[in-house]
PDB file of C-alpha atoms and ligand atoms in Angstrom:
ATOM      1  CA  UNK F  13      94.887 105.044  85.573  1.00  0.00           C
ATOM      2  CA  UNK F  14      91.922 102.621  85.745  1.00  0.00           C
ATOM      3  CA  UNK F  15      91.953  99.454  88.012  1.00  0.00           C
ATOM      4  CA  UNK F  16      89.325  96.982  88.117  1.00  0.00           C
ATOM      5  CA  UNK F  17      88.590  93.935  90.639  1.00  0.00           C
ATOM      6  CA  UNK F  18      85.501  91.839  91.028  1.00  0.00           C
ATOM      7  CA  UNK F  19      85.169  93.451  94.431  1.00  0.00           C
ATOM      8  CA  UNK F  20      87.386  95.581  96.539  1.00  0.00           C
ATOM      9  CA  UNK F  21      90.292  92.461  96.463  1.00  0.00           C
ATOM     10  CA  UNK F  22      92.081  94.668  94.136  1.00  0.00           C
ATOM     11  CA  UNK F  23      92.949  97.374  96.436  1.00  0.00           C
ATOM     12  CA  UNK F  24      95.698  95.141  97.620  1.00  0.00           C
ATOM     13  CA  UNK F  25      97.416  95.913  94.259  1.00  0.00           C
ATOM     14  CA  UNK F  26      96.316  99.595  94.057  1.00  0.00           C
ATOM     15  CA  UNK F  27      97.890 100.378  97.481  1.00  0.00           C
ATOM     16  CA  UNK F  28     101.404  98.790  95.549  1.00  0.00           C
ATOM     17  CA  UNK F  29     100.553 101.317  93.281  1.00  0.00           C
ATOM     18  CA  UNK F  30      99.944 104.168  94.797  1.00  0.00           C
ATOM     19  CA  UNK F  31     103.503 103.696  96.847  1.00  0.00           C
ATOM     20  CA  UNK F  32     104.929 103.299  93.751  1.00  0.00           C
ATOM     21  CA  UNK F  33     103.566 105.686  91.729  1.00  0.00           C
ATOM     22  CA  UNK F  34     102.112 108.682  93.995  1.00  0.00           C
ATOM     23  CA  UNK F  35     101.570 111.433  91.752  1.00  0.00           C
ATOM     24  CA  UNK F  36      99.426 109.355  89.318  1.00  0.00           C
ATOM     25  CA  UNK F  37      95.302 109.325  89.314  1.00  0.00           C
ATOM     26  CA  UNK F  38      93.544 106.527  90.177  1.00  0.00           C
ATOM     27  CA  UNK F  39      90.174 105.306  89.162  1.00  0.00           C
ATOM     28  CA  UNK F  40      89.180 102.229  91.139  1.00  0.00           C
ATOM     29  CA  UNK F  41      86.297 100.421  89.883  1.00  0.00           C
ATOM     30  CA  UNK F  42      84.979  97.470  92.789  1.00  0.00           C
ATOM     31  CA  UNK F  43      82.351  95.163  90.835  1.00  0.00           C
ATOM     32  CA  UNK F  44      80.807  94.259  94.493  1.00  0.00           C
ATOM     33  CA  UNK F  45      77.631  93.899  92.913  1.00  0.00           C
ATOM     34  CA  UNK F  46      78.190  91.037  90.834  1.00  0.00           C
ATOM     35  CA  UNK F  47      81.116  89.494  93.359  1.00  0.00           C
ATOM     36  CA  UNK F  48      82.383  87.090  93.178  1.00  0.00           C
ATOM     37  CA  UNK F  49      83.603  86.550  90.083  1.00  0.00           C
ATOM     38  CA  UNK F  50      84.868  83.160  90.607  1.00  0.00           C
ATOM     39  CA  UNK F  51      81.603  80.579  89.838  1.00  0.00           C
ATOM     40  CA  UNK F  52      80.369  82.348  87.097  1.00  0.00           C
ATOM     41  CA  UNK F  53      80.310  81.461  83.580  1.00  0.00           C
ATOM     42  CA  UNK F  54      83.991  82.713  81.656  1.00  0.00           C
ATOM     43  CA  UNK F  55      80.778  84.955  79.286  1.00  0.00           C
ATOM     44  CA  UNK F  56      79.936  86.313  82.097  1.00  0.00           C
ATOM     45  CA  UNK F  57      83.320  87.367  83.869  1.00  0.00           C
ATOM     46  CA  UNK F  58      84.211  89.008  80.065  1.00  0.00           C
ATOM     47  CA  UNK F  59      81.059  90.992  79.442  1.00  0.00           C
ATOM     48  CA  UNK F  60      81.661  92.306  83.040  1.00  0.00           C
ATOM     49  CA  UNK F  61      85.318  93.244  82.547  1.00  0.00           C
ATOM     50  CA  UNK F  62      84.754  94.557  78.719  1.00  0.00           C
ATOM     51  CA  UNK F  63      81.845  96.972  80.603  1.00  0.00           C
ATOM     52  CA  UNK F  64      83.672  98.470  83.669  1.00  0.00           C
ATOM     53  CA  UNK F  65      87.141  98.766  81.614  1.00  0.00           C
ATOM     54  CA  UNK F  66      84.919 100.813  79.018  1.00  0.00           C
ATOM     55  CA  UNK F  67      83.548 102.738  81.718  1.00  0.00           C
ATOM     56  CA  UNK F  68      87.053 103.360  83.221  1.00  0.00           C
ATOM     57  CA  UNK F  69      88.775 104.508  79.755  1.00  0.00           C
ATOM     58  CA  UNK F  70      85.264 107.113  79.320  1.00  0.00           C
ATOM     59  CA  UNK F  71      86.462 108.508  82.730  1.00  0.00           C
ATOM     60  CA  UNK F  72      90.028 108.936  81.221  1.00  0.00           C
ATOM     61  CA  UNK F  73      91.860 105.922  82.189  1.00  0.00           C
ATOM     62  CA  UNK F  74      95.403 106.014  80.188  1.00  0.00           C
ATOM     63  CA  UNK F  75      96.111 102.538  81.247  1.00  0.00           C
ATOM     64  CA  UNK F  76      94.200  99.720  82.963  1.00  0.00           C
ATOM     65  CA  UNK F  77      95.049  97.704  85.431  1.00  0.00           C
ATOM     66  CA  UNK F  78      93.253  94.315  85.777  1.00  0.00           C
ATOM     67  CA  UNK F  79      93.606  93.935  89.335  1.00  0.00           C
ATOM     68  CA  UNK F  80      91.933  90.388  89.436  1.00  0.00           C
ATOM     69  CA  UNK F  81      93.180  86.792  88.499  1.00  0.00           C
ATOM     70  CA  UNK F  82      90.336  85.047  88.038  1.00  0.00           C
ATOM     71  CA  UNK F  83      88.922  87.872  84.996  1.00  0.00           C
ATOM     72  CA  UNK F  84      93.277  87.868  84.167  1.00  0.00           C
ATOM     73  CA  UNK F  85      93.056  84.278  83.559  1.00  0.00           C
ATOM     74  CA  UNK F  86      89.515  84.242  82.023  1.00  0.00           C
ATOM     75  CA  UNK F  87      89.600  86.938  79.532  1.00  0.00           C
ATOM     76  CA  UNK F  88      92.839  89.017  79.005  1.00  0.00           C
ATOM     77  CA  UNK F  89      92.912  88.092  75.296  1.00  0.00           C
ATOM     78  CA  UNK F  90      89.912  89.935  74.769  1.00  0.00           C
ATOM     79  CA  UNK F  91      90.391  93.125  76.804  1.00  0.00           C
ATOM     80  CA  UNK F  92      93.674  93.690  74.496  1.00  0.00           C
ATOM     81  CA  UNK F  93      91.882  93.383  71.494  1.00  0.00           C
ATOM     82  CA  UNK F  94      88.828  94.992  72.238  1.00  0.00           C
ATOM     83  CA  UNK F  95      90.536  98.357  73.860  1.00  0.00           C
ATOM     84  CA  UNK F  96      93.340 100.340  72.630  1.00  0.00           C
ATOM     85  CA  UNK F  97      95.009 101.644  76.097  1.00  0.00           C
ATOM     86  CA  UNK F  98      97.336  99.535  77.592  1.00  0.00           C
ATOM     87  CA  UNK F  99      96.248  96.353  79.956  1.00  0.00           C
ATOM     88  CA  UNK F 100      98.177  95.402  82.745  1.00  0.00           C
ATOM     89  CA  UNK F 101      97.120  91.795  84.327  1.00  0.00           C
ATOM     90  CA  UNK F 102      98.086  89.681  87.184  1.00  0.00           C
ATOM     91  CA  UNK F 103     100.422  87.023  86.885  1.00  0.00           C
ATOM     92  CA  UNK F 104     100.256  84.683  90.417  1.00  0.00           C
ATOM     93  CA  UNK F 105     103.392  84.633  92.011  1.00  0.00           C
ATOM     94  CA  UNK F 106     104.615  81.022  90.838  1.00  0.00           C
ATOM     95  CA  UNK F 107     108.248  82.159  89.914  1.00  0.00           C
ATOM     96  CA  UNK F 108     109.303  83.703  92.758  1.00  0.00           C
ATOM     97  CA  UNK F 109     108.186  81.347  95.000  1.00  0.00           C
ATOM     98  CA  UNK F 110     109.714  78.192  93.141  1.00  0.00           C
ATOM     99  CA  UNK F 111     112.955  79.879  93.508  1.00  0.00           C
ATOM    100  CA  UNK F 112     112.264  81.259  96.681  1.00  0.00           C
ATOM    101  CA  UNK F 113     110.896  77.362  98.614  1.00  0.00           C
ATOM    102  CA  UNK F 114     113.501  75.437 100.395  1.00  0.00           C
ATOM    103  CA  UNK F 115     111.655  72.298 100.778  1.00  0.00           C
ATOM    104  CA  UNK F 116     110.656  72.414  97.227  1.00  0.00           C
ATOM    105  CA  UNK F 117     106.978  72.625  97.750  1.00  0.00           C
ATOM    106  CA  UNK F 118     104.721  75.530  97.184  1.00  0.00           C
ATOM    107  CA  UNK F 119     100.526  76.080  97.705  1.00  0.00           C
ATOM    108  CA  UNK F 120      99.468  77.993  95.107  1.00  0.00           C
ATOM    109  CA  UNK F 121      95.809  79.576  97.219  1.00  0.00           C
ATOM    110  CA  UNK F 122      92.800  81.091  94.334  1.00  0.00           C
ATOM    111  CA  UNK F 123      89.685  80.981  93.360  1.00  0.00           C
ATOM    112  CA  UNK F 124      88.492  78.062  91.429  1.00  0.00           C
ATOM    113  CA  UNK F 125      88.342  79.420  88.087  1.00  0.00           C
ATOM    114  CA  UNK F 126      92.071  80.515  88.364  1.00  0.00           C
ATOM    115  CA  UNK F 127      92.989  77.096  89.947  1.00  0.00           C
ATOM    116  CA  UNK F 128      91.707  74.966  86.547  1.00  0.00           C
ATOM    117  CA  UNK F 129      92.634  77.459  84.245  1.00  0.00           C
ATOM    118  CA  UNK F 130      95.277  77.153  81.620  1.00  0.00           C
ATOM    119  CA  UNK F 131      96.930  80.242  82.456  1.00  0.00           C
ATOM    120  CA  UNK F 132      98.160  78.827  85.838  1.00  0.00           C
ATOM    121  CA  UNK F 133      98.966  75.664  84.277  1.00  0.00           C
ATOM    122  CA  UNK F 134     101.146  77.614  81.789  1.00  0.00           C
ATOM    123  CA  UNK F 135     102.848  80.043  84.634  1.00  0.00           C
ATOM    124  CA  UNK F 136     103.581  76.229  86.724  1.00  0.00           C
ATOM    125  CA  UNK F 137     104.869  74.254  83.323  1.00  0.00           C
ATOM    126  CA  UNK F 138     107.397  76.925  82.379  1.00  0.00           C
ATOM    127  CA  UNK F 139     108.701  78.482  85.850  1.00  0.00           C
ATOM    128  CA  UNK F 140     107.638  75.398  88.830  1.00  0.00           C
ATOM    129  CA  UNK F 141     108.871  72.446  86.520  1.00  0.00           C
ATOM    130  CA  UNK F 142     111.124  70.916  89.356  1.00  0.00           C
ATOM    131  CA  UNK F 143     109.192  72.252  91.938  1.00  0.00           C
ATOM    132  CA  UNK F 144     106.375  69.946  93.894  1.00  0.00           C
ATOM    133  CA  UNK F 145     102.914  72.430  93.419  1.00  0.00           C
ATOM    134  CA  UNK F 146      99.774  72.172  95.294  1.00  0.00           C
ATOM    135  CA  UNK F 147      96.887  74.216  93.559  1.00  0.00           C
ATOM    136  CA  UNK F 148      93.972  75.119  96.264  1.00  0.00           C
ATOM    137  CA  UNK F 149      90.718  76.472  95.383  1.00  0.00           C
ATOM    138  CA  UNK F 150      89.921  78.610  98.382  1.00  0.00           C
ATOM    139  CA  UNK F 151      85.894  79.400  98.145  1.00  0.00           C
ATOM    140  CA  UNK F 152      85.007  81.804 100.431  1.00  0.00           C
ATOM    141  CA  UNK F 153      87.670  84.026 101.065  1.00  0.00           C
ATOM    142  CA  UNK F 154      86.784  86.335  98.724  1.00  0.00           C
ATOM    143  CA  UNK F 155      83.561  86.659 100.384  1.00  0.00           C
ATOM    144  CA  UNK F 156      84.563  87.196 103.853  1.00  0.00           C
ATOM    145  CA  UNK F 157      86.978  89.961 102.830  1.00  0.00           C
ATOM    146  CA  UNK F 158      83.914  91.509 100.477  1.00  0.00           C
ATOM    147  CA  UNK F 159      82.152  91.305 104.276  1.00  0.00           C
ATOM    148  CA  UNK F 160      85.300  92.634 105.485  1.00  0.00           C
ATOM    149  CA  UNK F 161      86.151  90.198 108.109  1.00  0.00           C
ATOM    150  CA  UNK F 162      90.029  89.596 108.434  1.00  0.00           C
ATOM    151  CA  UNK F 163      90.458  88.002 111.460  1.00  0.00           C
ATOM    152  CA  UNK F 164      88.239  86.122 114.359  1.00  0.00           C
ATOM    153  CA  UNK F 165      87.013  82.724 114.436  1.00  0.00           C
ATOM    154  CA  UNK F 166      85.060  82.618 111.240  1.00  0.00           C
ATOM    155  CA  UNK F 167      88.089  83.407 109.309  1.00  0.00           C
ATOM    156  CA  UNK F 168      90.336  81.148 111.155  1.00  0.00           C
ATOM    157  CA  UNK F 169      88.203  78.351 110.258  1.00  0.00           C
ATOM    158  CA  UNK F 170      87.895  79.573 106.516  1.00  0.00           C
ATOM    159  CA  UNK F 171      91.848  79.553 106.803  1.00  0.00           C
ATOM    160  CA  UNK F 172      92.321  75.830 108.306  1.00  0.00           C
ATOM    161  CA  UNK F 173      91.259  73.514 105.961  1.00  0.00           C
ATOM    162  CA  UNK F 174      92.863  75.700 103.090  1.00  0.00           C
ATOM    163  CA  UNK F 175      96.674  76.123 104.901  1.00  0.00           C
ATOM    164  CA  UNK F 176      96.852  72.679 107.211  1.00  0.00           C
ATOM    165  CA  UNK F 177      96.797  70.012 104.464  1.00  0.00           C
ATOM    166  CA  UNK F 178      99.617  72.390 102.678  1.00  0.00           C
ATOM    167  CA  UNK F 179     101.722  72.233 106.234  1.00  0.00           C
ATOM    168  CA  UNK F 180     101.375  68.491 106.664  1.00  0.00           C
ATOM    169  CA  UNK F 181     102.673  68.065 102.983  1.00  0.00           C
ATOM    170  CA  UNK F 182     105.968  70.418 103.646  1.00  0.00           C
ATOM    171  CA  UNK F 183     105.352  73.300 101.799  1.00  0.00           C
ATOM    172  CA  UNK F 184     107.131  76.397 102.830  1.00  0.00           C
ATOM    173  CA  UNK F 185     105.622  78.589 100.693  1.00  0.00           C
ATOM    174  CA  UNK F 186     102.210  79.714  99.453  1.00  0.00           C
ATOM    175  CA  UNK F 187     101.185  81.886  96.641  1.00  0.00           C
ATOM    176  CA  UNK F 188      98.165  84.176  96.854  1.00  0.00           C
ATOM    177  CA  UNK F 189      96.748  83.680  93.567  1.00  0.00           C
ATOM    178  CA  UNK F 190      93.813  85.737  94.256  1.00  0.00           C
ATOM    179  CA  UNK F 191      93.817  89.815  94.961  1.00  0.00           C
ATOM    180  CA  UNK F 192      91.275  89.714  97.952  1.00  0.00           C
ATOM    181  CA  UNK F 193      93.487  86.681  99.714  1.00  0.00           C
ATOM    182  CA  UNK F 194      96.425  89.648 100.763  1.00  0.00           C
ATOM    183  CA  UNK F 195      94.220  90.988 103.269  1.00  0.00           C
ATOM    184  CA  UNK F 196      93.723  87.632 105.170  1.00  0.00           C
ATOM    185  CA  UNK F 197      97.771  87.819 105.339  1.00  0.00           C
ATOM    186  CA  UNK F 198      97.781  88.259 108.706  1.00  0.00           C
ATOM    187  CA  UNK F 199      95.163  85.631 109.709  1.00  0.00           C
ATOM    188  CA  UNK F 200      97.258  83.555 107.573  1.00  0.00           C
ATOM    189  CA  UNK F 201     100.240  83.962 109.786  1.00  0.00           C
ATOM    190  CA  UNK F 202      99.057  83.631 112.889  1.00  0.00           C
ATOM    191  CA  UNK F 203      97.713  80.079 111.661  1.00  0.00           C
ATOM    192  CA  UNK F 204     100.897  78.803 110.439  1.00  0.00           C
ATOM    193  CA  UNK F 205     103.460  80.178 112.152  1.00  0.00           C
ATOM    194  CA  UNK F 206     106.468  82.288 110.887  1.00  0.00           C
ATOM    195  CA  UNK F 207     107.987  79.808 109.234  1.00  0.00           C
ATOM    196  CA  UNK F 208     105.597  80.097 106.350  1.00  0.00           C
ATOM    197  CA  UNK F 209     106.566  82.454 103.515  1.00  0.00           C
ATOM    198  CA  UNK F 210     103.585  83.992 101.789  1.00  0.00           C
ATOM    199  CA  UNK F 211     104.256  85.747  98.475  1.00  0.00           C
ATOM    200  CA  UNK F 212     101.283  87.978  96.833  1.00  0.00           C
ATOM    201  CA  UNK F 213     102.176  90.042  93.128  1.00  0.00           C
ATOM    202  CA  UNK F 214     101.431  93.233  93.876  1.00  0.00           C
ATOM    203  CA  UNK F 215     104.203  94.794  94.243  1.00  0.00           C
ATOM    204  CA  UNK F 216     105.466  92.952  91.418  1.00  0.00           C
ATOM    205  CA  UNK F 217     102.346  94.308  88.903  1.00  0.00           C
ATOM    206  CA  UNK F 218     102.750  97.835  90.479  1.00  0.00           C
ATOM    207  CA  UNK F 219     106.549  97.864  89.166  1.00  0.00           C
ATOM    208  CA  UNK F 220     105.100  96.230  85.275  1.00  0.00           C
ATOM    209  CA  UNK F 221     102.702  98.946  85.368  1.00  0.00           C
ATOM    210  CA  UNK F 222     105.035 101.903  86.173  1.00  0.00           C
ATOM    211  CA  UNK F 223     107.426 100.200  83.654  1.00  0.00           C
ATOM    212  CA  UNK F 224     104.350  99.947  80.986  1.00  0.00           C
ATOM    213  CA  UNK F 225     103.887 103.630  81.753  1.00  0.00           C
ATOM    214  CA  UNK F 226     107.020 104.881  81.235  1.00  0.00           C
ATOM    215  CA  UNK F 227     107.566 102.471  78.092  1.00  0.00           C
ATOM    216  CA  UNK F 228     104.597 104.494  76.474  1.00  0.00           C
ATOM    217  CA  UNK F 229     105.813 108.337  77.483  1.00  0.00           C
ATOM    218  CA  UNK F 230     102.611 107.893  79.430  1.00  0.00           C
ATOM    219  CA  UNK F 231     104.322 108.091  83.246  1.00  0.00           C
ATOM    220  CA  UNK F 232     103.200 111.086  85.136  1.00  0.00           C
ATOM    221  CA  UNK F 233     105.987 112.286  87.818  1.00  0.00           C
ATOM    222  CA  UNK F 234     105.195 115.210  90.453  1.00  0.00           C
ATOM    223  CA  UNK F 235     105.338 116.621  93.837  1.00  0.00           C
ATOM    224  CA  UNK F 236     101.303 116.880  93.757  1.00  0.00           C
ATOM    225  CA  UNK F 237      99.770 113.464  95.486  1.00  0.00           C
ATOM    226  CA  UNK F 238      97.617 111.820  93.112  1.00  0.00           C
ATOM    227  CA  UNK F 239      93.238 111.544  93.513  1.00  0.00           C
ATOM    228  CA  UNK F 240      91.681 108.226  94.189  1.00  0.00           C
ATOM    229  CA  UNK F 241      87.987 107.836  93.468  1.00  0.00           C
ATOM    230  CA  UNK F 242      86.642 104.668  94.282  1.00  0.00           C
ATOM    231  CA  UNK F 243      83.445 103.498  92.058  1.00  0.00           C
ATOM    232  CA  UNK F 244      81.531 100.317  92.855  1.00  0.00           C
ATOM    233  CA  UNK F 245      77.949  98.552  91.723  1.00  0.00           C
ATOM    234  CA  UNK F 246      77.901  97.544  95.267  1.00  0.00           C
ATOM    235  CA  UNK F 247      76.104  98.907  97.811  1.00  0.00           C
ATOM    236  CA  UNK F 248      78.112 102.324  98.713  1.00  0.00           C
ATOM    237  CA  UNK F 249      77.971 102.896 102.701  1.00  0.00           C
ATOM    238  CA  UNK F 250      78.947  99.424 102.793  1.00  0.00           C
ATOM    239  CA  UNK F 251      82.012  99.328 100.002  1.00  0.00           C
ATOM    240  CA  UNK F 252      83.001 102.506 101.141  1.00  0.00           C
ATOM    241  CA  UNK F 253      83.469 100.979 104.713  1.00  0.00           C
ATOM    242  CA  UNK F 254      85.206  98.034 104.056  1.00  0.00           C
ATOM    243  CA  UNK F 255      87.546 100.281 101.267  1.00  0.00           C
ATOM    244  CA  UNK F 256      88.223 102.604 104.011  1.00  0.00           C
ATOM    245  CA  UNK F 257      89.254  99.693 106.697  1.00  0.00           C
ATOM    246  CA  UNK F 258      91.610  97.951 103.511  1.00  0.00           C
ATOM    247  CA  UNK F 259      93.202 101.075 102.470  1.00  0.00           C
ATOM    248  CA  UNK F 260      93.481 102.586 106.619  1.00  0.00           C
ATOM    249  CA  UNK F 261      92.534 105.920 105.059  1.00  0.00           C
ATOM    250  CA  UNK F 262      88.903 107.328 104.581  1.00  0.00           C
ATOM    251  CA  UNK F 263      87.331 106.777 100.889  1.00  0.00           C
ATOM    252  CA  UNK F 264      83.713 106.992  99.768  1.00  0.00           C
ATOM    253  CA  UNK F 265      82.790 105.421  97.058  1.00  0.00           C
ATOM    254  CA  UNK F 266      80.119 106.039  94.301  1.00  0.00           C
ATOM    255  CA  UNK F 267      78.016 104.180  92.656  1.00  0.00           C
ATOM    256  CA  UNK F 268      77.802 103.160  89.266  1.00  0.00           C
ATOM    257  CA  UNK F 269      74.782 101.059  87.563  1.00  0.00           C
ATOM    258  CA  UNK F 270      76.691  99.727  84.257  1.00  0.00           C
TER     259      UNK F 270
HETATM  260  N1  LIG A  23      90.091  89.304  93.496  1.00  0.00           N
HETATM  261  C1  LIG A  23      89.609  88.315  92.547  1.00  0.00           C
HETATM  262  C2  LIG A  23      90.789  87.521  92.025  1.00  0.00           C
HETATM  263  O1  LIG A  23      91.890  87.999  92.107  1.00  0.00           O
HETATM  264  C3  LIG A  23      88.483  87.538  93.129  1.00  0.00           C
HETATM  265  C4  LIG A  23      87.677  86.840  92.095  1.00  0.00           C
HETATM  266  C5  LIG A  23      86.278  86.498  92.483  1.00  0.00           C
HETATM  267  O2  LIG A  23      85.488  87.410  92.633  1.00  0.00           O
HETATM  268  O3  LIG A  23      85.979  85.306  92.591  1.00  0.00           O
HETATM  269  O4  LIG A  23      90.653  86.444  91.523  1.00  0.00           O
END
């Protein structure tokens, strides 16, 4: 299987996966080099994600898993028609949370490509209708998890602005619209209190993949543990760091100049 994020954000779906799905291979491309995804030109954010999911399906991926929901909401379309293996994207957690909030008010936290696109638009018209939502573009984030800070004053002040203004308003919950934003859970908490629910999707695109698999005869069950090999265009001693501290198990990663 082939995952891709803009940077190593997308680990907090892989490690879904890999619970979910332990026998299977996994290629995990981390496009730290040209991270973050989020202020660049939608031409740009394609011709990245057409290259490393063409790298990933040379390596063998059977299906790919687009671990990101900023190149999800940007380019999806494309990927389908331009590669024959099956796609798997991100869909931000809208649904459960507007049946999930009790005050009827949800944040919805991303980058701010994913915040004015249509496909978050879509996801709020047909599942939030009745529900009050407050989009947030969160700049930064992504960065300080790509730096692999996830707690300490920096982050906490990241963190503030973003989740305080959502408080004051009454929302109760927040979705994580972004892949890298799971790992700042905890920071997250300790902010707001318990009383906050946050909900992130990948558990939810770890059970659509394993579903997708097994639709396609293309599942692969066994008592052998399956290989992860992390690839990045970042810089590798740092990547493999920060993959290693995300995942709490040791990975190096290799790099890849496409
Ligand atoms: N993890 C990516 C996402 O889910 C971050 C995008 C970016 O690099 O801006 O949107």
């Amino acid at each position: 299987m082939g995952v891709f994020d803009s940077g190593l954000g997308g680990l907090s779906v892989l490690r879904e996966m890999r619970c979910l799905l332990p026998s299977e291979d996994m290629l995990y491309f981390g496009d730290s080099g040209y991270c973050p995804y989020g202020g660049r030109p939608p031409e740009f954010i394609l011709g990245r994600s057409a290259t490393v999911t063409g790298y990933l399906v040379e390596r063998g991926a059977k299906i790919i898993v687009v671990a990101c929901n900023t190149a999800t909401s940007v380019c999806i379309p494309e990927l389908r028609a331009r590669f024959d293996v099956p796609i798997v994207a991100m869909v931000p957690a809208v649904k459960p949370a507007a049946a999930a909030t009790r005050s009827g008010k949800i944040g919805v936290l991303a980058t701010p490509l994913t915040v004015t696109g249509e496909s978050l638009a879509a996801l709020i018209r047909e599942h939030a209708r009745d529900t009050e939502v407050h989009p947030v573009p969160a700049p930064g984030l992504v960065e300080l998890v790509e730096a692999g800070l996830l707690s300490g004053p920096q982050v906490e002040d990241a963190l503030r602005p973003l989740l305080c203004p959502l408080l004051e308003r009454g929302v109760d919950t927040v979705v994580l619209g972004c892949t890298h934003y799971p790992f700042l859970r905890n920071a997250m908490t300790a902010l707001s209190g318990p009383n906050l629910a946050i909900i992130d999707s990948g558990a939810a695109v770890a059970r659509r993949t394993r579903h997708v698999l097994a639709e396609q005869g293309l599942l692969h069950t066994g008592d052998v543990p399956g290989r992860l090999e992390l690839f990045t265009s970042g810089e590798i001693t740092h990547v493999g760091a920060v993959a290693s501290r995300l995942l709490g198990e040791p990975v190096t990663a290799t790099h890849i100049a496409v």
